[in-house]
mmCIF file of C-alpha atoms (C1' of nucleotides) in Angstrom:
data_model
loop_
_atom_site.group_PDB
_atom_site.id
_atom_site.type_symbol
_atom_site.label_atom_id
_atom_site.label_comp_id
_atom_site.label_asym_id
_atom_site.label_seq_id
_atom_site.Cartn_x
_atom_site.Cartn_y
_atom_site.Cartn_z
ATOM 1 C CA MET D 224 8.310 2.640 11.422
ATOM 2 C CA ILE D 225 6.951 5.842 10.151
ATOM 3 C CA ARG D 226 4.392 4.964 7.559
ATOM 4 C CA ARG D 227 4.260 7.103 4.571
ATOM 5 C CA PHE D 228 1.391 8.006 1.979
ATOM 6 C CA ARG D 229 1.587 4.967 -0.535
ATOM 7 C CA GLY D 230 -0.594 3.878 -3.501
ATOM 8 C CA GLU D 231 -3.243 5.320 -5.374
ATOM 9 C CA SER D 232 -7.176 4.338 -5.172
ATOM 10 C CA LEU D 233 -10.506 5.784 -7.086
ATOM 11 C CA HIS D 234 -13.452 7.011 -4.744
ATOM 12 C CA LYS D 235 -16.885 8.171 -5.494
ATOM 13 C CA VAL D 236 -17.901 11.808 -4.385
ATOM 14 C CA ASP D 237 -21.629 11.742 -3.756
ATOM 15 C CA ALA D 238 -23.930 14.634 -3.986
ATOM 16 C CA LYS D 239 -22.890 16.262 -0.657
ATOM 17 C CA GLY D 240 -19.319 16.066 -1.335
ATOM 18 C CA ARG D 241 -18.384 13.234 0.799
ATOM 19 C CA VAL D 242 -15.527 11.003 -0.227
ATOM 20 C CA SER D 243 -13.645 7.950 1.631
ATOM 21 C CA VAL D 244 -10.025 8.700 2.405
ATOM 22 C CA PRO D 245 -8.262 5.481 1.547
ATOM 23 C CA ALA D 246 -7.973 3.446 4.718
ATOM 24 C CA ALA D 247 -4.278 2.944 4.293
ATOM 25 C CA PHE D 248 -4.032 6.717 4.332
ATOM 26 C CA ARG D 249 -6.209 7.059 7.466
ATOM 27 C CA ARG D 250 -3.509 5.109 9.405
ATOM 28 C CA VAL D 251 -1.010 7.508 8.304
ATOM 29 C CA LEU D 252 -3.167 10.396 9.383
ATOM 30 C CA GLU D 253 -3.626 9.098 12.813
ATOM 31 C CA GLU D 254 -0.033 8.715 13.182
ATOM 32 C CA GLY D 255 0.864 12.116 12.056
ATOM 33 C CA ASP D 256 -1.816 13.836 14.093
ATOM 34 C CA PRO D 257 -0.005 14.264 17.730
ATOM 35 C CA ASP D 258 -3.693 14.842 19.545
ATOM 36 C CA PHE D 259 -5.138 11.769 17.761
ATOM 37 C CA SER D 260 -6.225 8.863 20.321
ATOM 38 C CA ARG D 261 -8.074 5.683 19.791
ATOM 39 C CA GLY D 262 -11.845 6.043 19.260
ATOM 40 C CA SER D 263 -11.194 9.961 18.183
ATOM 41 C CA SER D 264 -10.984 10.935 14.038
ATOM 42 C CA PRO D 265 -7.520 12.529 13.191
ATOM 43 C CA ASN D 266 -7.058 16.112 11.878
ATOM 44 C CA PHE D 267 -4.997 16.814 9.113
ATOM 45 C CA VAL D 268 -4.309 19.766 6.289
ATOM 46 C CA ILE D 269 -5.703 20.359 2.663
ATOM 47 C CA VAL D 270 -3.664 22.587 0.731
ATOM 48 C CA TYR D 271 -5.619 23.940 -2.352
ATOM 49 C CA GLY D 272 -3.394 26.781 -3.582
ATOM 50 C CA GLY D 273 0.317 25.245 -3.957
ATOM 51 C CA VAL D 274 2.623 25.191 -6.844
ATOM 52 C CA ARG D 275 -0.134 23.407 -9.056
ATOM 53 C CA GLY D 276 -3.494 24.387 -9.065
ATOM 54 C CA ASP D 277 -4.637 21.084 -10.633
ATOM 55 C CA CYS D 278 -4.735 19.101 -7.427
ATOM 56 C CA LEU D 279 -5.497 19.113 -3.723
ATOM 57 C CA GLU D 280 -2.497 17.988 -1.289
ATOM 58 C CA GLY D 281 -3.278 16.297 1.923
ATOM 59 C CA TYR D 282 -0.690 16.796 5.033
ATOM 60 C CA THR D 283 -0.614 14.986 8.452
ATOM 61 C CA ILE D 284 -0.333 17.882 11.312
ATOM 62 C CA SER D 285 3.277 16.701 12.028
ATOM 63 C CA SER D 286 4.329 16.956 8.155
ATOM 64 C CA ILE D 287 2.533 20.329 7.795
ATOM 65 C CA SER D 288 4.343 21.698 10.893
ATOM 66 C CA LYS D 289 7.626 20.959 9.117
ATOM 67 C CA VAL D 290 6.776 23.057 6.289
ATOM 68 C CA ASP D 291 5.481 25.812 8.392
ATOM 69 C CA LYS D 292 8.995 25.726 10.376
ATOM 70 C CA LEU D 293 10.736 26.003 7.268
ATOM 71 C CA ILE D 294 8.670 28.980 6.182
ATOM 72 C CA SER D 295 9.187 30.685 9.797
ATOM 73 C CA LYS D 296 12.938 30.461 9.095
ATOM 74 C CA LEU D 297 12.423 32.860 6.302
ATOM 75 C CA PRO D 298 12.854 36.680 6.992
ATOM 76 C CA ARG D 299 9.974 38.130 8.425
ATOM 77 C CA PHE D 300 8.282 40.639 5.534
ATOM 78 C CA SER D 301 10.376 38.941 2.815
ATOM 79 C CA LYS D 302 8.524 38.528 -0.510
ATOM 80 C CA ASP D 303 9.510 34.583 -0.536
ATOM 81 C CA ARG D 304 8.036 34.073 2.938
ATOM 82 C CA GLU D 305 4.859 36.138 2.111
ATOM 83 C CA ILE D 306 4.507 34.183 -1.248
ATOM 84 C CA LEU D 307 4.742 30.508 0.604
ATOM 85 C CA GLU D 308 2.417 31.814 3.588
ATOM 86 C CA ARG D 309 -0.022 32.801 0.917
ATOM 87 C CA PHE D 310 -0.030 29.564 -0.843
ATOM 88 C CA ILE D 311 0.537 27.106 2.261
ATOM 89 C CA ASN D 312 -1.310 29.003 5.092
ATOM 90 C CA THR D 313 -3.734 31.267 3.343
ATOM 91 C CA GLN D 314 -5.084 28.636 0.904
ATOM 92 C CA SER D 315 -5.428 25.744 3.077
ATOM 93 C CA THR D 316 -7.928 24.331 5.809
ATOM 94 C CA TYR D 317 -8.083 21.899 8.350
ATOM 95 C CA MET D 318 -10.199 18.923 7.935
ATOM 96 C CA GLN D 319 -11.250 16.160 10.288
ATOM 97 C CA LEU D 320 -12.419 12.647 8.829
ATOM 98 C CA ASP D 321 -15.636 11.708 9.894
ATOM 99 C CA GLU D 322 -16.398 8.399 11.690
ATOM 100 C CA THR D 323 -16.461 6.392 8.587
ATOM 101 C CA GLY D 324 -13.354 7.718 7.131
ATOM 102 C CA ARG D 325 -14.890 10.309 4.936
ATOM 103 C CA ILE D 326 -14.258 14.122 4.399
ATOM 104 C CA VAL D 327 -16.414 16.740 2.334
ATOM 105 C CA LEU D 328 -15.317 18.419 -0.469
ATOM 106 C CA SER D 329 -16.708 21.756 -0.312
ATOM 107 C CA ASN D 330 -17.863 23.055 -3.699
ATOM 108 C CA ARG D 331 -15.161 25.518 -3.749
ATOM 109 C CA LEU D 332 -12.474 22.961 -3.364
ATOM 110 C CA LYS D 333 -14.599 20.404 -5.846
ATOM 111 C CA GLU D 334 -14.414 23.488 -8.379
ATOM 112 C CA LYS D 335 -10.631 24.108 -7.792
ATOM 113 C CA ILE D 336 -9.633 20.837 -9.161
ATOM 114 C CA GLY D 337 -12.725 20.167 -11.440
ATOM 115 C CA ILE D 338 -13.965 17.142 -9.757
ATOM 116 C CA GLY D 339 -17.311 15.631 -10.619
ATOM 117 C CA ASP D 340 -18.518 12.490 -8.864
ATOM 118 C CA GLU D 341 -15.048 10.631 -8.577
ATOM 119 C CA ALA D 342 -11.632 11.395 -7.094
ATOM 120 C CA ILE D 343 -8.135 9.610 -7.061
ATOM 121 C CA PHE D 344 -6.130 9.828 -4.253
ATOM 122 C CA ALA D 345 -2.377 9.371 -4.427
ATOM 123 C CA GLY D 346 0.124 8.876 -2.073
ATOM 124 C CA MET D 347 3.295 10.905 -2.156
ATOM 125 C CA GLY D 348 5.249 10.105 0.918
ATOM 126 C CA GLU D 349 4.860 13.130 3.266
ATOM 127 C CA LYS D 350 1.854 13.953 1.903
ATOM 128 C CA PHE D 351 -1.165 12.904 -0.485
ATOM 129 C CA GLN D 352 -2.883 14.454 -3.581
ATOM 130 C CA ILE D 353 -6.667 14.369 -4.806
ATOM 131 C CA TRP D 354 -7.166 14.605 -8.375
ATOM 132 C CA GLU D 355 -9.887 14.656 -10.933
ATOM 133 C CA PRO D 356 -9.493 11.193 -12.691
ATOM 134 C CA LYS D 357 -9.024 12.450 -16.267
ATOM 135 C CA ASN D 358 -6.264 15.218 -15.212
ATOM 136 C CA TYR D 359 -4.572 12.469 -13.097
ATOM 137 C CA GLN D 360 -4.191 10.427 -16.101
ATOM 138 C CA ASN D 361 -2.713 13.452 -18.271
ATOM 139 C CA GLU D 362 -0.418 14.018 -15.488
ATOM 140 C CA LEU D 363 0.827 10.499 -15.310
ATOM 141 C CA ASN D 364 1.378 10.633 -19.152
ATOM 142 C CA ALA D 365 2.894 13.890 -19.059
ATOM 143 C CA LEU D 366 5.443 12.371 -16.344
ATOM 144 C CA ASP D 367 5.859 9.639 -18.197
ATOM 145 C CA SER D 368 7.138 11.175 -21.435
ATOM 146 C CA SER D 369 9.114 14.023 -19.667
ATOM 147 C CA PHE D 370 10.893 11.097 -18.006
ATOM 148 C CA LYS D 371 11.301 9.230 -21.231
ATOM 149 C CA ASN D 372 13.249 12.590 -22.528
ATOM 150 C CA LEU D 373 15.453 12.670 -19.967
ATOM 151 C CA SER D 374 19.260 12.196 -20.611
ATOM 152 C CA GLU D 375 21.186 9.746 -18.619
ATOM 153 C CA ASP D 376 22.666 11.939 -16.171
ATOM 154 C CA GLU D 377 19.225 13.804 -15.605
ATOM 155 C CA ASN D 378 17.664 10.615 -14.554
ATOM 156 C CA PRO D 379 16.438 11.217 -10.882
ATOM 157 C CA PHE D 380 16.864 7.397 -10.297
ATOM 158 C CA LEU D 381 20.618 7.610 -10.978
ATOM 159 C CA LYS D 382 20.966 10.600 -9.090
ATOM 160 C CA LEU D 383 19.658 9.365 -6.187
ATOM 161 C CA ASP D 384 22.712 7.073 -5.469
ATOM 162 C CA GLN D 385 24.870 10.120 -5.786
ATOM 163 C CA LEU D 386 23.365 11.321 -2.782
ATOM 164 C CA GLN D 387 25.328 10.694 0.330
ATOM 165 C CA ASP D 388 23.492 9.669 3.559
ATOM 166 C CA MET F 101 25.037 -11.786 7.999
ATOM 167 C CA ILE F 102 22.490 -9.625 5.809
ATOM 168 C CA ARG F 103 20.595 -12.149 4.240
ATOM 169 C CA ARG F 104 19.497 -11.350 0.434
ATOM 170 C CA PHE F 105 16.963 -12.359 -1.774
ATOM 171 C CA ARG F 106 18.124 -15.445 -3.658
ATOM 172 C CA GLY F 107 16.451 -17.876 -5.928
ATOM 173 C CA GLU F 108 13.393 -18.240 -7.998
ATOM 174 C CA SER F 109 10.118 -20.308 -7.493
ATOM 175 C CA LEU F 110 6.842 -20.971 -8.902
ATOM 176 C CA HIS F 111 3.550 -20.500 -7.025
ATOM 177 C CA LYS F 112 -0.020 -20.911 -7.429
ATOM 178 C CA VAL F 113 -2.179 -17.959 -7.090
ATOM 179 C CA ASP F 114 -5.977 -18.908 -5.923
ATOM 180 C CA ALA F 115 -9.269 -17.136 -6.803
ATOM 181 C CA LYS F 116 -8.823 -14.741 -3.997
ATOM 182 C CA GLY F 117 -5.093 -13.620 -5.158
ATOM 183 C CA ARG F 118 -3.694 -15.386 -2.566
ATOM 184 C CA VAL F 119 0.230 -16.378 -3.076
ATOM 185 C CA SER F 120 2.642 -18.069 -0.696
ATOM 186 C CA VAL F 121 5.847 -15.963 -0.523
ATOM 187 C CA PRO F 122 8.696 -18.365 -0.801
ATOM 188 C CA ALA F 123 9.958 -19.341 2.766
ATOM 189 C CA ALA F 124 13.268 -18.082 2.117
ATOM 190 C CA PHE F 125 12.095 -14.647 0.972
ATOM 191 C CA ARG F 126 10.185 -14.502 4.271
ATOM 192 C CA ARG F 127 13.376 -14.699 6.331
ATOM 193 C CA VAL F 128 14.736 -11.607 4.640
ATOM 194 C CA LEU F 129 11.457 -9.610 4.888
ATOM 195 C CA GLU F 130 11.612 -10.523 8.580
ATOM 196 C CA GLU F 131 15.107 -9.437 8.999
ATOM 197 C CA GLY F 132 14.163 -6.073 7.186
ATOM 198 C CA ASP F 133 11.507 -5.152 9.313
ATOM 199 C CA PRO F 134 12.547 -3.091 12.226
ATOM 200 C CA ASP F 135 9.034 -3.621 13.845
ATOM 201 C CA PHE F 136 9.178 -7.262 13.390
ATOM 202 C CA SER F 137 9.027 -9.630 16.455
ATOM 203 C CA ARG F 138 8.571 -13.426 16.450
ATOM 204 C CA GLY F 139 5.005 -14.520 16.367
ATOM 205 C CA SER F 140 4.171 -11.526 14.024
ATOM 206 C CA SER F 141 4.336 -10.919 10.547
ATOM 207 C CA PRO F 142 6.248 -8.902 8.743
ATOM 208 C CA ASN F 143 5.732 -5.672 6.574
ATOM 209 C CA PHE F 144 7.024 -4.877 3.318
ATOM 210 C CA VAL F 145 6.529 -2.786 0.213
ATOM 211 C CA ILE F 146 5.536 -3.554 -3.332
ATOM 212 C CA VAL F 147 6.341 -1.444 -5.910
ATOM 213 C CA TYR F 148 4.312 -1.884 -9.152
ATOM 214 C CA GLY F 149 5.013 1.247 -11.240
ATOM 215 C CA GLY F 150 8.790 1.661 -11.500
ATOM 216 C CA VAL F 151 10.764 2.152 -14.679
ATOM 217 C CA ARG F 152 9.429 -1.445 -15.837
ATOM 218 C CA GLY F 153 5.808 -2.034 -16.024
ATOM 219 C CA ASP F 154 6.165 -5.719 -16.515
ATOM 220 C CA CYS F 155 6.744 -7.365 -12.865
ATOM 221 C CA LEU F 156 6.120 -6.285 -9.551
ATOM 222 C CA GLU F 157 8.969 -5.350 -7.073
ATOM 223 C CA GLY F 158 9.163 -6.318 -3.400
ATOM 224 C CA TYR F 159 11.312 -4.453 -0.912
ATOM 225 C CA THR F 160 11.859 -4.858 2.718
ATOM 226 C CA ILE F 161 10.970 -2.034 5.101
ATOM 227 C CA SER F 162 14.400 -1.074 5.438
ATOM 228 C CA SER F 163 15.389 -1.171 2.282
ATOM 229 C CA ILE F 164 12.791 0.897 0.923
ATOM 230 C CA SER F 165 13.311 3.453 3.704
ATOM 231 C CA LYS F 166 16.688 4.164 2.589
ATOM 232 C CA VAL F 167 15.191 5.167 -0.745
ATOM 233 C CA ASP F 168 12.506 7.039 1.057
ATOM 234 C CA LYS F 169 15.140 8.748 2.744
ATOM 235 C CA LEU F 170 17.213 9.948 -0.114
ATOM 236 C CA ILE F 171 14.150 11.094 -1.777
ATOM 237 C CA SER F 172 12.995 13.345 1.311
ATOM 238 C CA LYS F 173 16.572 15.034 1.074
ATOM 239 C CA LEU F 174 15.557 16.319 -2.404
ATOM 240 C CA PRO F 175 13.825 19.939 -2.114
ATOM 241 C CA ARG F 176 9.967 19.660 -1.695
ATOM 242 C CA PHE F 177 8.376 20.255 -5.124
ATOM 243 C CA SER F 178 11.200 19.834 -7.007
ATOM 244 C CA LYS F 179 10.591 18.120 -10.339
ATOM 245 C CA ASP F 180 13.196 15.137 -9.485
ATOM 246 C CA ARG F 181 11.350 14.483 -6.310
ATOM 247 C CA GLU F 182 8.049 14.530 -7.509
ATOM 248 C CA ILE F 183 8.703 12.150 -10.127
ATOM 249 C CA LEU F 184 10.557 9.803 -7.918
ATOM 250 C CA GLU F 185 7.570 10.067 -5.566
ATOM 251 C CA ARG F 186 5.334 9.003 -8.151
ATOM 252 C CA PHE F 187 7.191 6.274 -9.076
ATOM 253 C CA ILE F 188 8.184 5.058 -5.626
ATOM 254 C CA ASN F 189 5.640 6.128 -3.562
ATOM 255 C CA THR F 190 2.364 6.546 -5.476
ATOM 256 C CA GLN F 191 2.953 3.332 -7.571
ATOM 257 C CA SER F 192 3.519 1.234 -4.570
ATOM 258 C CA THR F 193 1.947 -0.251 -1.735
ATOM 259 C CA TYR F 194 2.639 -1.691 1.882
ATOM 260 C CA MET F 195 2.080 -5.242 2.257
ATOM 261 C CA GLN F 196 1.936 -7.783 5.022
ATOM 262 C CA LEU F 197 2.638 -11.321 5.005
ATOM 263 C CA ASP F 198 -0.310 -13.415 6.733
ATOM 264 C CA GLU F 199 0.186 -16.255 9.105
ATOM 265 C CA THR F 200 0.783 -18.699 6.862
ATOM 266 C CA GLY F 201 3.176 -16.495 4.775
ATOM 267 C CA ARG F 202 1.088 -15.383 1.982
ATOM 268 C CA ILE F 203 0.006 -12.092 0.344
ATOM 269 C CA VAL F 204 -3.052 -11.403 -1.590
ATOM 270 C CA LEU F 205 -2.439 -9.672 -5.237
ATOM 271 C CA SER F 206 -5.261 -7.570 -5.778
ATOM 272 C CA ASN F 207 -6.982 -7.587 -9.298
ATOM 273 C CA ARG F 208 -5.184 -4.165 -10.160
ATOM 274 C CA LEU F 209 -2.022 -5.675 -9.186
ATOM 275 C CA LYS F 210 -2.352 -8.855 -11.057
ATOM 276 C CA GLU F 211 -3.917 -6.964 -14.097
ATOM 277 C CA LYS F 212 -0.824 -5.049 -13.912
ATOM 278 C CA ILE F 213 1.644 -7.864 -14.718
ATOM 279 C CA GLY F 214 -0.886 -9.847 -16.552
ATOM 280 C CA ILE F 215 -0.986 -12.652 -13.639
ATOM 281 C CA GLY F 216 -3.575 -15.751 -14.053
ATOM 282 C CA ASP F 217 -3.026 -18.441 -11.688
ATOM 283 C CA GLU F 218 0.622 -18.916 -11.105
ATOM 284 C CA ALA F 219 3.372 -16.280 -10.351
ATOM 285 C CA ILE F 220 7.192 -16.577 -10.136
ATOM 286 C CA PHE F 221 9.233 -15.043 -7.449
ATOM 287 C CA ALA F 222 13.027 -14.004 -8.320
ATOM 288 C CA GLY F 223 15.271 -13.174 -6.075
ATOM 289 C CA MET F 224 17.202 -9.902 -6.785
ATOM 290 C CA GLY F 225 19.585 -9.174 -3.892
ATOM 291 C CA GLU F 226 17.461 -6.292 -2.297
ATOM 292 C CA LYS F 227 14.611 -6.750 -3.649
ATOM 293 C CA PHE F 228 12.507 -9.531 -5.501
ATOM 294 C CA GLN F 229 10.507 -9.517 -8.420
ATOM 295 C CA ILE F 230 7.089 -11.224 -9.216
ATOM 296 C CA TRP F 231 6.507 -12.343 -12.772
ATOM 297 C CA GLU F 232 3.639 -13.788 -14.987
ATOM 298 C CA PRO F 233 5.387 -17.069 -15.899
ATOM 299 C CA LYS F 234 5.549 -16.496 -19.767
ATOM 300 C CA ASN F 235 6.566 -12.852 -19.234
ATOM 301 C CA TYR F 236 9.602 -14.268 -17.093
ATOM 302 C CA GLN F 237 10.648 -16.428 -19.487
ATOM 303 C CA ASN F 238 10.611 -13.887 -22.285
ATOM 304 C CA GLU F 239 12.657 -11.819 -19.989
ATOM 305 C CA LEU F 240 15.387 -14.384 -19.223
ATOM 306 C CA ASN F 241 15.663 -14.844 -23.245
ATOM 307 C CA ALA F 242 15.991 -11.071 -24.086
ATOM 308 C CA LEU F 243 18.252 -10.588 -21.198
ATOM 309 C CA ASP F 244 20.620 -13.770 -22.630
ATOM 310 C CA SER F 245 20.719 -12.397 -26.049
ATOM 311 C CA SER F 246 21.373 -8.765 -25.206
ATOM 312 C CA PHE F 247 24.274 -10.318 -22.942
ATOM 313 C CA LYS F 248 25.739 -12.242 -25.877
ATOM 314 C CA ASN F 249 25.788 -9.328 -28.028
ATOM 315 C CA LEU F 250 28.163 -7.132 -25.440
ATOM 316 C CA SER F 251 31.723 -6.405 -26.551
ATOM 317 C CA GLU F 252 34.362 -7.532 -24.124
ATOM 318 C CA ASP F 253 34.684 -4.242 -22.475
ATOM 319 C CA GLU F 254 31.013 -3.793 -22.016
ATOM 320 C CA ASN F 255 30.780 -7.326 -19.932
ATOM 321 C CA PRO F 256 29.424 -6.156 -16.720
ATOM 322 C CA PHE F 257 31.157 -9.307 -14.966
ATOM 323 C CA LEU F 258 34.449 -7.778 -16.083
ATOM 324 C CA LYS F 259 33.379 -4.471 -14.829
ATOM 325 C CA LEU F 260 32.668 -5.561 -11.441
ATOM 326 C CA ASP F 261 36.021 -5.898 -10.185
ATOM 327 C CA GLN F 262 36.887 -2.228 -11.459
ATOM 328 C CA LEU F 263 34.594 -0.638 -9.119
ATOM 329 C CA GLN F 264 36.163 0.852 -5.937
ATOM 330 C CA ASP F 265 34.278 0.955 -2.562
ATOM 331 C "C1'" DT Q 271 -37.484 29.006 8.314
ATOM 332 C "C1'" DA Q 272 -35.172 27.222 4.258
ATOM 333 C "C1'" DA Q 273 -30.679 25.728 2.835
ATOM 334 C "C1'" DA Q 274 -26.911 23.914 4.404
ATOM 335 C "C1'" DA Q 275 -24.006 20.895 6.850
ATOM 336 C "C1'" DT Q 276 -23.299 17.335 10.061
ATOM 337 C "C1'" DT Q 277 -24.470 13.336 12.469
ATOM 338 C "C1'" DC Q 278 -26.525 8.559 12.570
ATOM 339 C "C1'" DC Q 279 -27.994 4.181 10.591
ATOM 340 C "C1'" DA Q 280 -27.556 0.715 6.863
ATOM 341 C "C1'" DT Q 281 -25.661 -2.345 3.440
ATOM 342 C "C1'" DG Q 282 -23.253 -5.010 -0.107
ATOM 343 C "C1'" DA Q 283 -18.608 -5.961 -1.468
ATOM 344 C "C1'" DT Q 284 -14.139 -6.652 -0.479
ATOM 345 C "C1'" DA Q 285 -10.350 -7.937 2.442
ATOM 346 C "C1'" DT Q 286 -8.966 -10.439 6.614
ATOM 347 C "C1'" DC Q 287 -8.794 -13.883 9.678
ATOM 348 C "C1'" DC Q 288 -8.931 -18.742 11.141
ATOM 349 C "C1'" DC Q 289 -9.093 -23.406 10.537
ATOM 350 C "C1'" DA Q 290 -7.784 -27.848 8.091
ATOM 351 C "C1'" DT Q 291 -5.086 -30.574 5.091
ATOM 352 C "C1'" DA Q 292 -1.379 -32.791 2.202
ATOM 353 C "C1'" DA Q 293 3.040 -32.823 0.615
ATOM 354 C "C1'" DG Q 294 7.839 -32.276 1.514
ATOM 355 C "C1'" DA Q 295 11.841 -31.452 4.240
ATOM 356 C "C1'" DT Q 296 14.324 -32.090 8.366
ATOM 357 C "C1'" DG Q 297 16.206 -34.610 12.063
ATOM 358 C "C1'" DG Q 298 16.742 -38.005 15.254
ATOM 359 C "C1'" DC Q 299 17.670 -42.940 16.236
ATOM 360 C "C1'" DA Q 300 17.909 -47.582 15.772
ATOM 361 C "C1'" DT G 68 21.954 -45.922 6.451
ATOM 362 C "C1'" DG G 69 17.075 -46.586 6.319
ATOM 363 C "C1'" DC G 70 12.942 -45.555 8.609
ATOM 364 C "C1'" DC G 71 9.955 -42.730 11.480
ATOM 365 C "C1'" DA G 72 8.238 -38.885 13.729
ATOM 366 C "C1'" DT G 73 8.206 -33.910 13.809
ATOM 367 C "C1'" DC G 74 8.065 -29.691 11.480
ATOM 368 C "C1'" DT G 75 7.621 -26.390 7.800
ATOM 369 C "C1'" DT G 76 5.425 -25.247 3.663
ATOM 370 C "C1'" DA G 77 1.891 -24.607 0.126
ATOM 371 C "C1'" DT G 78 -2.792 -24.576 -0.592
ATOM 372 C "C1'" DG G 79 -7.933 -24.684 -0.155
ATOM 373 C "C1'" DG G 80 -12.522 -23.283 2.073
ATOM 374 C "C1'" DG G 81 -15.280 -20.913 5.306
ATOM 375 C "C1'" DA G 82 -16.468 -17.176 8.684
ATOM 376 C "C1'" DT G 83 -15.762 -12.787 10.286
ATOM 377 C "C1'" DA G 84 -14.368 -7.772 10.299
ATOM 378 C "C1'" DT G 85 -13.590 -3.841 7.744
ATOM 379 C "C1'" DC G 86 -14.403 -0.808 4.028
ATOM 380 C "C1'" DA G 87 -16.834 1.893 0.583
ATOM 381 C "C1'" DT G 88 -21.149 4.274 -0.148
ATOM 382 C "C1'" DG G 89 -25.750 5.743 0.001
ATOM 383 C "C1'" DG G 90 -29.962 7.539 2.642
ATOM 384 C "C1'" DA G 91 -32.472 9.480 6.403
ATOM 385 C "C1'" DA G 92 -32.709 12.160 10.215
ATOM 386 C "C1'" DT G 93 -30.942 15.976 13.167
ATOM 387 C "C1'" DT G 94 -28.553 20.124 13.868
ATOM 388 C "C1'" DT G 95 -26.592 24.537 12.714
ATOM 389 C "C1'" DT G 96 -26.192 28.941 10.410
ATOM 390 C "C1'" DA G 97 -27.452 32.355 7.462
#
DNA sequence: TAAAATTCCATGATATCCCATAAGATGGCA
DNA sequence: TGCCATCTTATGGGATATCATGGAATTTTA
């Protein structure tokens, strides 16, 4: 089975910017790092630009590679490619878990998403997000109400069954 | 034969949040976990967000993987995909039965559905649900009365045979 | 050399494992 | 067809490991 990022959890951010990555996510990061071996700590990538500026997105090495490959398929020098490279390559950084399963968020990253002394991790399948708690709640509320306003045939749950395997 | 989740049963939730999963359901979970082997314990997934907030829903690995695969077909960063991942990945968690066939419900999960020291498991074919007993009874009653108010051609029993494969 | 970043150690809380038991279900056999 | 032996299930308690978090010590770097 390929494990995916699932679940949400709240973590303290200390004065140095250290945060624990949820234990369940670590397993996924380990599986997704081809260079990982027992006893070491997995590498992964954090994208801080992205479509939305309001959260950080963490990718395993293998899932960011998929995205990189897709970008490489776009014509060199095309505007599209340039934009995506800007967001996904330029505005991202490698990270490594420390021995206790933490990462450190630089001031730059913290400011980017307005984080104080708490952070919420949210699993999103092939990636996870890091949010400032209040912003996260707003995001959920917004999502909820936009979901409620959808018509029957806009409902993504129902659309799922129309996709073919 | 592909076994399905069938039947309902009531179980104690102890101080640590431990509950026995009905033995019949365990067989289904075992069959639905590609990594399961005799002697080990099956993994599965509990979704706690979903369209309805009033119960937990348990899926086998293989049935949740089907959903995950469909979601992965949607364009990355699309609204639809985001909504579905929020409901199905973010608001869910991996679970593993222990040797005696139990799982532990975290406080978070218990609060989510208002569970005290008892829980009802209800088989729903490809998934099962976990309810606080009183809420479950209300749900049954509501379903009953809404069913009674349906006209002939709204009756799902009758619609069943009109579907084609 | 001062500030920043990284490594190392410590600890309480939580979750997980391991063992125990009683009741019920199952099946064999007289 | 009634009784006994055995297995499975549901449940509880205690021991142990993992996790989240904080602080000190050491290294790096500007």
